[in-house]
């Protein structure tokens, strides 16, 4: 089992004829053999990557392929529109990789998608990977393996590091979810904690946060109230000075409990196994599962 | 992206938010004429001279001076222009003052706080107002949380009339004051949303003795991701207010933040970059910087990254930590080899490459003959670089 995506997912890629889009569409398709189409306005009727059909719009792609996942590589100025188009077409899961989208655009597109009953992952995220099932995003699939750990992370490469540590310690993953580093994102840590809690194959969870925002604090309270599976947590940015933005648009300490120190303390007080470095994720997971 | 007070007030004026008259100068020789032009416009001799730097707390550092007479104003301009202003937000090194803003002095009856900003938890703009104006809002939040009024705006429909009526009533305003304040708050919200701001703060907002509602100070911050469609705002960037190394790094599309430690680091991805800084500290040193070389790191980016890191004289060792996903480690390895050969490196370099094509990368580094310290795991790399820096 897994959450959100599996081998039966029917994926389309918005922006499939672009440089990033075509490269990653091919990687995803090689992995799960389940990319059923692509969307690039004005290029409908073409095929790419040995026979994947391209459509002019999401609604045409939906009608022709019955896709249920859209993976978005559309450039930032048009990405908000792309999310809403996918939602309007009734595509249930919308994974937006694009970085640098204006906050005002996502502030409208994400609630729009929710009103249509769709879920957005991201933006500014590495997407999803269910080892042995499906890849919807840009994670390097070869570092992961099938197993029983659910991974939730705000960061791309830090997710890879966590997966690497887990595999080195002998643990595979059910699903790895990159939720994104922007101030406003489609799916929050608490929602994913619930999904992993409900997934019978997931035995434990790795939660990777960073400075900025309140999401990790909400997650901490949620862990205490609702989550019975062990959670190993790391918060990046203990050495980041307050008021400075560290790469991600959302990674900025603007209040006392937005610091790494505060988030780690609160997570620990609420029952998470907090590590001070991603290098300790594997061994801490071992202890958490044995103890 | 932050802008200066005088620039924020120009924008406010365009959106119909009342501000005082004022003039900006950069040259002391212009002081007398500038002061006179403000006085002529207002018919009042008293002025206020304000240092224009991006950091807050200017008054506490002596950067804002009430000047009852022309002579006082000239003296204050001479003192403030060219000073290094230290405020609680500049850090101990302070910020050099290149511009002063001379404004009319107003007779203030009451002061308020007003801001529009992004509320991340509720995923919408929030208007924050308080009758405790002129103080830091964080202080008010701490000492008198009931004095803080919040009104959340649904971004799909915008700010509504009932919300404006509720806001001014809770601020204790009535009659003409309430009417002016409602218009002002509406205009401020329009300004916030049309300019892709992330913060529009007026502190204090004042009611004068002559019953006018006016923005006395203004602090704006903008969404960097939206600057492509806010050309007029983007032009307001003042690179003098940003650390020179960060401005330089931005030219190469590198995300760099200078810190105080002695271990330089070059990492792909913001989260891993922070995680790398954290483990350097955990092993007993302090990171000299945050540097994300991004998802498309190539030999050129690595070389530029080295240049920027090594321009900091505190750096005693450098750690390159790349987890190859999209980035292929063999390309990074070629970049490292090329950079080490071309640049005259005089500090030890520890390299840890993991992920896509890591094995090829290790071979490239080993066969190159360049003087680098190879590391396998993150833990190993951090230990090696901390030892090398000492």
XYZ file of C-alpha atoms in Angstrom:
681
model
C 0.000 0.000 0.000
C 0.909 3.612 -0.262
C -0.757 7.001 -0.134
C -1.915 9.298 -2.946
C -0.280 7.434 -5.861
C 0.311 3.821 -6.850
C 0.833 1.687 -9.948
C -2.769 2.316 -11.029
C -2.367 6.104 -11.087
C -3.105 7.600 -14.503
C -0.798 10.553 -14.883
C -0.774 13.475 -17.287
C 2.019 16.049 -17.427
C 1.123 19.720 -17.955
C 4.017 21.328 -19.787
C 5.138 17.972 -21.258
C 6.761 19.532 -24.328
C 8.995 21.861 -22.293
C 12.600 21.005 -21.406
C 11.953 20.108 -17.748
C 8.538 18.631 -18.464
C 9.682 16.235 -21.159
C 12.767 15.082 -19.242
C 10.833 14.290 -16.087
C 7.778 12.913 -17.898
C 10.116 10.347 -19.416
C 11.645 9.506 -16.023
C 8.190 9.086 -14.458
C 6.979 6.974 -17.347
C 10.036 4.712 -17.240
C 9.417 4.194 -13.541
C 5.733 3.358 -13.401
C 4.732 3.009 -17.057
C 1.651 5.076 -16.250
C 2.029 8.491 -17.892
C -1.068 8.476 -20.098
C -0.833 11.899 -21.690
C 0.435 15.438 -21.685
C -0.963 18.936 -22.049
C 0.594 21.838 -23.927
C -1.818 24.449 -25.320
C -1.404 24.643 -29.096
C 0.383 21.315 -29.409
C -2.610 19.003 -29.213
C -2.447 16.054 -31.615
C 1.289 15.525 -31.326
C 2.840 12.591 -29.551
C 5.976 12.551 -27.426
C 8.212 9.910 -25.844
C 7.256 7.045 -28.144
C 3.552 7.528 -28.300
C 2.317 9.580 -25.336
C -0.472 11.797 -26.747
C -0.398 15.566 -26.194
C -3.671 17.487 -25.709
C -4.455 21.186 -25.897
C -6.259 21.259 -22.570
C -6.741 19.300 -19.358
C -10.413 18.689 -20.102
C -9.533 17.084 -23.440
C -6.840 14.994 -21.727
C -9.301 13.951 -19.033
C -11.935 12.935 -21.585
C -9.470 10.918 -23.648
C -7.395 9.236 -20.920
C -9.469 9.336 -17.727
C -6.357 10.570 -15.930
C -6.537 11.106 -12.157
C -3.178 12.761 -11.492
C -1.646 15.845 -13.095
C 2.010 16.727 -12.784
C 2.724 20.407 -13.487
C 5.980 21.807 -14.948
C 4.385 24.935 -16.407
C 6.518 28.134 -15.953
C 5.708 30.210 -12.859
C 3.684 33.001 -14.541
C 1.219 30.412 -15.897
C 1.297 27.809 -13.123
C -1.665 29.169 -11.132
C -3.785 28.951 -14.256
C -2.522 25.400 -14.880
C -3.554 24.276 -11.369
C -7.048 25.714 -11.841
C -7.356 24.163 -15.299
C -6.536 20.718 -13.901
C -9.064 21.208 -11.087
C -11.727 22.409 -13.506
C -11.181 19.216 -15.513
C -11.801 17.182 -12.363
C -8.305 15.720 -11.986
C -8.236 14.639 -8.360
C -4.552 15.003 -7.537
C -2.555 17.980 -8.826
C 1.190 17.964 -8.172
C 2.851 21.306 -8.905
C 6.654 21.215 -9.151
C 7.089 24.793 -10.415
C 9.149 27.129 -8.229
C 8.757 30.901 -7.909
C 4.991 31.255 -8.341
C 3.598 34.533 -6.946
C 1.890 33.932 -3.588
C -1.181 35.837 -4.784
C -1.694 33.287 -7.568
C -1.553 30.254 -5.282
C -3.766 31.997 -2.735
C -6.505 31.833 -5.383
C -5.638 28.593 -7.209
C -5.388 26.326 -4.146
C -8.829 27.206 -2.669
C -10.279 26.940 -6.187
C -8.935 23.390 -6.520
C -10.249 22.466 -3.068
C -13.730 23.740 -3.950
C -13.628 21.421 -6.968
C -12.800 18.522 -4.672
C -9.175 18.240 -5.827
C -5.984 18.012 -3.814
C -2.892 20.091 -4.621
C 0.631 19.007 -3.618
C 3.219 21.802 -3.731
C 4.036 24.119 -5.386
C 7.836 24.389 -5.273
C 8.173 20.726 -4.351
C 9.893 17.545 -5.653
C 6.551 15.729 -5.927
C 5.688 12.175 -4.915
C 7.314 8.783 -5.080
C 5.772 5.447 -4.172
C 8.701 3.018 -4.540
C 7.773 0.155 -6.801
C 4.534 1.884 -7.774
C 4.658 5.344 -9.276
C 6.712 8.470 -9.493
C 5.007 11.852 -9.902
C 7.758 14.442 -9.718
C 11.510 14.775 -9.813
C 12.819 12.588 -6.975
C 15.701 10.295 -7.991
C 13.819 7.003 -7.778
C 16.897 4.762 -7.698
C 17.828 5.856 -4.167
C 14.490 4.700 -2.707
C 13.160 1.205 -2.098
C 9.852 -0.369 -1.185
C 9.173 -0.543 2.510
C 7.182 0.707 5.450
C 8.221 4.297 6.192
C 6.186 7.315 5.100
C 8.227 10.457 4.365
C 6.830 14.007 4.553
C 9.209 16.850 3.693
C 9.283 20.571 2.883
C 12.573 20.217 1.010
C 13.747 18.349 -2.094
C 17.353 17.345 -1.555
C 16.820 16.943 2.167
C 14.156 14.363 1.312
C 16.717 12.496 -0.787
C 19.147 12.634 2.129
C 16.479 11.245 4.476
C 15.581 8.459 2.040
C 19.280 7.639 1.653
C 19.710 7.430 5.446
C 16.622 5.227 5.754
C 17.775 2.820 3.052
C 21.251 2.658 4.603
C 19.590 1.670 7.897
C 17.546 -0.983 6.100
C 14.217 0.809 5.740
C 12.248 1.286 2.542
C 9.371 3.698 2.025
C 5.656 3.442 1.378
C 5.416 6.915 -0.151
C 7.685 9.980 -0.091
C 5.872 13.301 -0.264
C 7.592 16.612 -0.945
C 5.056 19.189 0.236
C 6.954 22.283 -0.928
C 8.802 25.226 0.590
C 6.451 28.077 -0.309
C 4.479 30.144 2.214
C 1.192 28.722 0.895
C 0.992 25.068 -0.173
C -1.831 22.757 -1.140
C -1.432 19.921 1.359
C -0.221 20.342 4.917
C 1.750 18.066 7.210
C -1.280 17.253 9.373
C -3.255 15.909 6.393
C -0.388 13.653 5.331
C 0.151 12.439 8.885
C -3.499 11.311 8.846
C -3.031 9.515 5.516
C 0.055 7.651 6.733
C -1.682 6.837 10.015
C -4.540 5.299 8.012
C -2.248 3.404 5.618
C -1.826 -0.158 6.931
C 1.574 -0.651 5.258
C 3.136 2.431 6.860
C 4.750 1.572 10.190
C 6.497 4.840 10.945
C 6.837 8.364 9.577
C 9.727 10.739 8.870
C 8.765 14.425 9.077
C 11.165 17.030 7.715
C 10.373 20.666 8.297
C 12.285 23.896 8.306
C 12.213 27.390 9.774
C 9.252 29.652 9.000
C 5.505 29.292 9.425
C 3.477 27.295 11.926
C 2.924 24.030 10.072
C 5.353 21.988 12.177
C 3.738 23.266 15.380
C 0.329 22.149 14.098
C 1.902 18.811 13.148
C 3.328 18.423 16.676
C -0.097 18.854 18.284
C -1.595 16.497 15.722
C 1.026 13.841 16.479
C 0.130 13.906 20.153
C -3.627 13.760 19.547
C -4.021 11.514 16.517
C -0.869 9.685 15.468
C 0.061 6.406 17.125
C 2.861 5.460 14.707
C 6.399 6.610 15.585
C 7.428 9.937 13.990
C 11.093 10.842 13.497
C 11.424 14.583 12.869
C 14.132 16.953 11.693
C 13.812 20.731 11.365
C 16.385 22.428 9.122
C 17.709 25.897 9.871
C 18.964 25.867 13.486
C 21.845 28.066 12.314
C 19.706 30.423 10.201
C 19.613 34.027 11.448
C 16.136 35.469 12.174
C 14.552 37.623 9.486
C 16.670 36.192 6.662
C 15.108 34.118 3.898
C 17.041 30.869 3.390
C 16.425 29.923 -0.234
C 12.818 28.777 0.001
C 10.280 31.602 -0.139
C 8.756 30.318 3.092
C 11.983 29.670 4.998
C 12.195 32.759 7.144
C 11.910 33.125 10.902
C 9.437 35.937 11.568
C 8.195 34.951 15.012
C 9.530 33.236 18.126
C 7.995 29.818 17.462
C 9.007 29.788 13.798
C 12.637 28.999 14.703
C 14.141 25.519 14.331
C 14.874 25.393 18.057
C 11.229 26.122 18.996
C 9.809 23.683 16.467
C 12.155 20.908 17.579
C 11.320 21.515 21.218
C 7.555 21.505 20.590
C 7.724 18.410 18.379
C 9.743 16.638 21.049
C 7.301 17.669 23.792
C 4.485 16.230 21.700
C 6.061 12.822 21.278
C 8.113 13.015 18.062
C 11.654 11.567 17.970
C 13.548 14.727 17.059
C 17.045 14.529 15.523
C 19.588 17.370 15.326
C 20.929 16.317 11.951
C 19.533 14.450 8.964
C 22.508 12.088 9.417
C 20.778 10.581 12.483
C 17.446 9.775 10.825
C 18.242 6.112 10.110
C 19.558 5.099 13.517
C 16.825 7.064 15.319
C 14.190 5.295 13.248
C 15.703 1.985 14.301
C 15.425 2.925 17.984
C 11.903 4.311 17.534
C 10.680 1.109 15.911
C 12.415 -1.168 18.402
C 11.436 0.846 21.475
C 12.132 42.833 -1.503
C 12.129 45.796 0.860
C 11.972 49.439 -0.164
C 12.595 52.761 1.591
C 9.995 54.743 3.517
C 9.899 57.567 0.956
C 9.319 55.056 -1.863
C 6.542 53.358 0.102
C 4.912 56.749 0.688
C 5.036 57.553 -3.036
C 3.161 54.309 -3.676
C 0.667 55.025 -0.880
C -0.019 58.475 -2.325
C -0.749 56.887 -5.719
C -3.325 54.644 -4.041
C -4.985 57.574 -2.277
C -3.546 56.978 1.174
C -2.753 60.397 2.719
C 0.939 60.977 3.566
C 2.904 64.071 4.657
C 4.761 66.239 2.182
C 8.412 65.414 2.013
C 11.606 65.641 -0.021
C 14.477 63.143 -0.314
C 18.074 64.288 -0.685
C 21.408 62.494 -0.989
C 23.686 65.553 -0.895
C 24.173 67.827 2.100
C 24.482 70.820 -0.233
C 20.806 70.399 -1.116
C 19.666 70.591 2.514
C 18.651 74.234 2.730
C 16.680 74.259 -0.498
C 14.963 70.976 0.370
C 13.977 72.116 3.839
C 12.653 75.398 2.410
C 10.557 73.591 -0.198
C 8.887 71.456 2.500
C 8.280 74.538 4.628
C 6.837 76.473 1.678
C 4.425 73.666 0.901
C 3.156 73.357 4.464
C 3.553 76.876 5.821
C 5.172 75.463 8.977
C 8.820 75.843 9.970
C 9.131 72.589 11.934
C 10.237 69.489 9.999
C 11.332 65.936 10.712
C 14.592 64.578 9.272
C 14.568 60.798 8.740
C 17.393 58.487 7.703
C 16.364 56.238 4.785
C 17.623 52.726 5.425
C 15.680 49.486 5.159
C 16.117 48.396 8.782
C 13.521 49.384 11.353
C 14.103 51.056 14.725
C 15.689 54.118 13.093
C 14.469 56.486 15.830
C 16.191 54.424 18.542
C 19.532 54.744 16.727
C 19.253 58.528 16.313
C 18.188 58.389 12.678
C 14.915 60.331 13.075
C 15.073 63.915 14.403
C 12.332 66.460 15.057
C 13.662 69.815 13.894
C 11.744 72.880 15.184
C 13.775 75.415 13.189
C 15.500 75.566 9.811
C 18.888 75.628 11.551
C 18.019 72.445 13.498
C 16.931 70.737 10.305
C 20.181 71.628 8.504
C 22.209 70.388 11.446
C 20.237 67.142 11.594
C 20.644 66.549 7.857
C 24.391 67.080 8.225
C 24.570 64.641 11.127
C 22.381 61.901 9.694
C 23.459 61.904 6.042
C 26.615 59.802 5.880
C 26.311 58.388 9.382
C 26.487 54.678 10.099
C 23.171 54.079 11.772
C 22.958 51.264 14.273
C 19.447 50.105 15.143
C 18.135 46.949 16.821
C 17.608 45.544 13.296
C 20.896 46.476 11.557
C 23.204 44.402 13.727
C 26.259 45.937 15.421
C 27.906 46.921 12.118
C 25.074 49.348 11.312
C 23.989 50.655 7.930
C 25.482 53.622 6.067
C 22.888 56.375 5.467
C 22.866 57.550 1.830
C 19.539 59.367 1.780
C 17.508 61.490 4.157
C 13.834 62.280 3.958
C 12.684 65.703 5.155
C 8.975 65.813 5.987
C 6.554 68.228 7.559
C 6.080 67.884 11.307
C 2.482 67.209 12.286
C 0.596 67.873 15.508
C -0.589 64.426 16.492
C -3.801 63.826 18.433
C -3.686 60.005 18.417
C -1.584 57.175 16.962
C -2.578 53.787 15.550
C -0.971 50.733 13.979
C -2.199 49.420 10.621
C -0.816 46.693 8.369
C -1.812 44.243 5.665
C 0.260 41.098 5.440
C 0.151 37.450 4.425
C -1.244 35.070 7.047
C 0.375 31.742 6.170
C -1.708 29.590 8.503
C -5.017 30.925 7.153
C -3.684 31.234 3.584
C -5.020 34.754 3.113
C -4.181 38.419 3.686
C -4.860 39.718 7.175
C -5.389 43.311 8.248
C -3.863 44.006 11.620
C -4.803 47.195 13.465
C -4.226 48.530 16.933
C -4.889 51.717 18.857
C -1.410 51.287 20.345
C 0.367 53.024 17.473
C 4.023 53.915 17.280
C 5.125 50.843 19.254
C 6.585 47.666 17.806
C 3.566 45.457 17.106
C 5.401 42.437 18.575
C 5.643 44.361 21.865
C 1.924 45.129 21.815
C 1.189 41.477 21.021
C 3.169 40.545 24.098
C 2.059 43.225 26.570
C -1.543 43.843 25.497
C -2.754 41.176 23.048
C -6.372 42.358 23.335
C -5.357 45.635 21.692
C -4.601 43.815 18.433
C -7.462 43.632 15.961
C -7.334 41.158 13.062
C -9.550 41.007 10.015
C -8.939 38.145 7.565
C -9.647 38.839 3.894
C -11.014 36.171 1.565
C -8.652 36.530 -1.423
C -11.307 35.424 -3.883
C -13.747 38.230 -2.999
C -11.494 40.877 -1.447
C -12.049 43.216 1.496
C -15.733 43.875 2.215
C -17.569 46.925 3.613
C -18.752 45.168 6.769
C -15.148 44.322 7.580
C -14.118 47.960 7.252
C -17.002 49.055 9.516
C -16.044 46.410 12.082
C -12.375 47.433 11.973
C -12.908 51.143 12.578
C -15.484 50.507 15.284
C -13.075 48.237 17.148
C -10.400 50.918 16.814
C -12.804 53.285 18.592
C -13.212 55.627 15.637
C -16.441 57.396 14.718
C -17.810 60.140 12.478
C -15.396 61.763 10.049
C -12.407 59.854 11.476
C -14.126 56.519 10.845
C -15.030 57.549 7.300
C -11.476 58.620 6.456
C -10.023 55.503 8.090
C -12.334 53.139 6.153
C -11.307 54.717 2.874
C -7.652 54.595 3.878
C -7.767 50.915 4.903
C -9.579 49.990 1.695
C -6.960 51.843 -0.361
C -4.131 50.203 1.577
C -5.597 46.754 0.913
C -5.940 47.546 -2.805
C -2.313 48.698 -2.816
C -1.246 45.462 -1.068
C -2.991 43.176 -3.513
C -2.272 45.088 -6.732
C 1.462 45.452 -6.052
C 1.989 41.804 -4.936
C 3.195 43.032 -1.560
C 3.799 40.653 1.325
C 3.714 43.468 3.905
C 2.293 47.004 3.861
C 2.739 48.478 7.311
C 1.837 51.971 8.508
C 3.190 52.632 11.978
C 2.083 55.008 13.166
C -1.067 55.973 11.406
C -2.053 59.263 13.025
C -5.031 61.515 13.488
C -3.770 65.090 13.521
C -5.013 68.043 15.563
C -6.753 69.174 12.388
C -8.638 65.848 12.160
C -6.778 64.360 9.218
C -5.899 60.637 9.116
C -2.347 60.327 7.761
C 0.352 57.640 7.324
C 3.379 58.899 9.230
C 5.709 56.006 8.488
C 5.536 53.135 6.004
C 7.341 49.831 5.633
C 6.749 47.600 2.591
C 8.001 44.185 1.587
C 7.216 42.535 -1.771
C 6.889 38.964 -3.038
C 10.136 38.369 -4.962
C 8.378 35.781 -7.136
C 5.985 38.426 -8.468
C 8.562 41.064 -9.397
C 8.537 39.890 -13.012
C 5.078 41.444 -13.352
C 5.732 44.429 -11.057
C 8.351 46.225 -13.123
C 7.840 49.622 -11.447
C 8.296 48.037 -7.998
C 11.335 46.011 -9.101
C 13.041 49.262 -10.136
C 12.848 50.496 -6.542
C 15.402 47.903 -5.404
C 18.297 49.606 -3.607
C 21.286 47.283 -3.867
C 23.234 49.415 -1.376
C 20.886 48.092 1.309
C 21.787 44.472 0.581
C 25.078 42.783 1.451
C 27.387 43.131 -1.614
C 28.244 39.421 -1.726
C 24.535 38.552 -1.914
C 23.972 41.011 -4.755
C 26.949 39.480 -6.562
C 25.672 35.930 -5.994
C 22.230 36.836 -7.322
C 23.865 37.782 -10.661
C 24.938 34.149 -11.027
C 21.508 32.857 -9.905
C 23.019 31.645 -6.657
C 21.184 31.951 -3.402
C 23.739 33.129 -0.844
C 23.415 34.444 2.698
C 26.546 35.461 4.560
C 26.961 34.269 8.144
C 29.651 34.715 10.790
C 31.375 31.301 10.920
C 34.498 29.925 9.221
C 33.235 26.874 7.316
C 32.052 27.777 3.834
C 29.437 25.506 2.299
C 28.117 24.873 -1.177
C 25.017 22.682 -1.331
C 22.221 21.897 -3.777
C 18.760 22.629 -2.425
C 17.742 25.051 0.315
C 16.708 22.411 2.848
C 19.890 20.366 2.532
C 21.902 23.615 2.638
C 20.336 24.440 5.993
C 20.776 20.843 7.149
C 24.465 21.057 6.208
C 24.922 24.313 8.124
C 23.252 22.702 11.127
C 25.556 19.666 11.165
C 28.648 21.901 10.864
C 27.548 23.618 14.056
C 26.729 20.282 15.669
C 30.318 19.152 14.992
C 31.716 22.228 16.727
C 32.208 24.909 14.060
C 30.011 27.660 12.672
C 28.893 27.911 9.027
C 30.232 30.914 7.091
C 27.293 31.007 4.718
C 24.159 29.560 3.228
C 24.652 28.753 -0.459
C 22.168 26.894 -2.618
C 23.613 26.202 -6.066
C 20.171 25.120 -7.268
C 18.846 22.325 -9.393
C 20.914 22.989 -12.491
C 24.372 23.261 -10.952
C 27.122 23.048 -13.593
C 30.893 23.703 -13.647
C 30.322 27.446 -14.078
C 27.988 27.662 -11.052
C 30.471 25.746 -8.918
C 33.258 28.131 -9.908
C 31.150 31.184 -9.124
C 30.112 29.589 -5.843
C 33.772 29.161 -4.886
C 34.526 32.786 -5.779
C 31.744 34.080 -3.564
C 32.524 31.798 -0.620
C 36.259 32.530 -0.744
C 35.755 36.298 -0.932
C 34.874 36.001 2.769
C 38.217 36.186 4.630
C 36.805 34.248 7.596
C 36.488 31.055 5.564
C 39.036 28.444 6.683
C 37.606 25.406 4.890
C 34.876 24.628 2.371
C 32.382 21.764 2.305
C 30.697 20.851 -0.950
C 27.667 18.681 -0.279
C 25.669 17.643 -3.314
C 22.879 15.130 -3.360
C 22.383 14.432 -7.019
C 18.796 14.079 -8.083
C 18.336 16.167 -11.177
C 21.888 17.397 -10.743
C 24.354 14.769 -11.870
C 27.299 14.320 -9.532
C 29.790 13.737 -12.366
C 29.041 17.223 -13.703
C 29.580 18.719 -10.252
C 32.835 16.762 -9.919
C 34.057 18.209 -13.225
C 33.129 21.666 -11.957
C 35.029 21.140 -8.733
C 38.129 19.915 -10.555
C 38.016 22.807 -13.010
C 37.459 25.374 -10.253
C 40.220 24.037 -8.023
C 42.626 24.157 -10.988
C 41.646 27.636 -12.166
C 41.147 29.419 -8.871
C 44.053 29.683 -6.539
C 42.523 27.853 -3.596
C 44.338 28.268 -0.301
C 41.845 26.510 1.974
C 41.042 22.812 2.320
C 38.020 21.574 0.374
C 35.934 18.607 1.504
C 33.667 17.100 -1.126
C 30.732 14.782 -0.589
C 28.785 13.716 -3.651
C 25.858 11.345 -3.311
C 23.025 10.223 -5.578
C 22.892 10.219 -9.376
C 26.262 9.219 -10.916
C 28.073 9.453 -7.563
C 30.435 6.614 -8.478
C 31.577 8.302 -11.720
C 32.034 11.497 -9.728
C 34.321 9.813 -7.224
C 36.454 8.475 -10.053
C 36.701 11.903 -11.676
C 37.860 13.444 -8.404
C 40.316 10.642 -7.651
C 41.862 10.699 -11.128
C 42.129 14.477 -11.343
C 44.983 14.712 -8.880
C 43.557 17.916 -7.385
C 43.968 18.438 -3.678
C 40.588 17.717 -2.141
C 39.368 15.672 0.802
C 36.740 13.126 -0.221
C 33.965 12.176 2.176
C 31.291 9.485 2.028
C 28.460 10.309 4.376
C 27.100 13.647 5.569
C 28.393 12.931 9.052
C 31.867 12.048 7.772
C 31.946 15.167 5.570
C 30.995 17.460 8.438
C 33.618 15.964 10.741
C 36.321 16.297 8.084
C 35.539 19.893 7.221
C 35.353 20.975 10.865
C 38.730 19.321 11.521
C 40.183 20.987 8.424
C 38.968 24.416 9.543
C 40.683 24.146 12.914
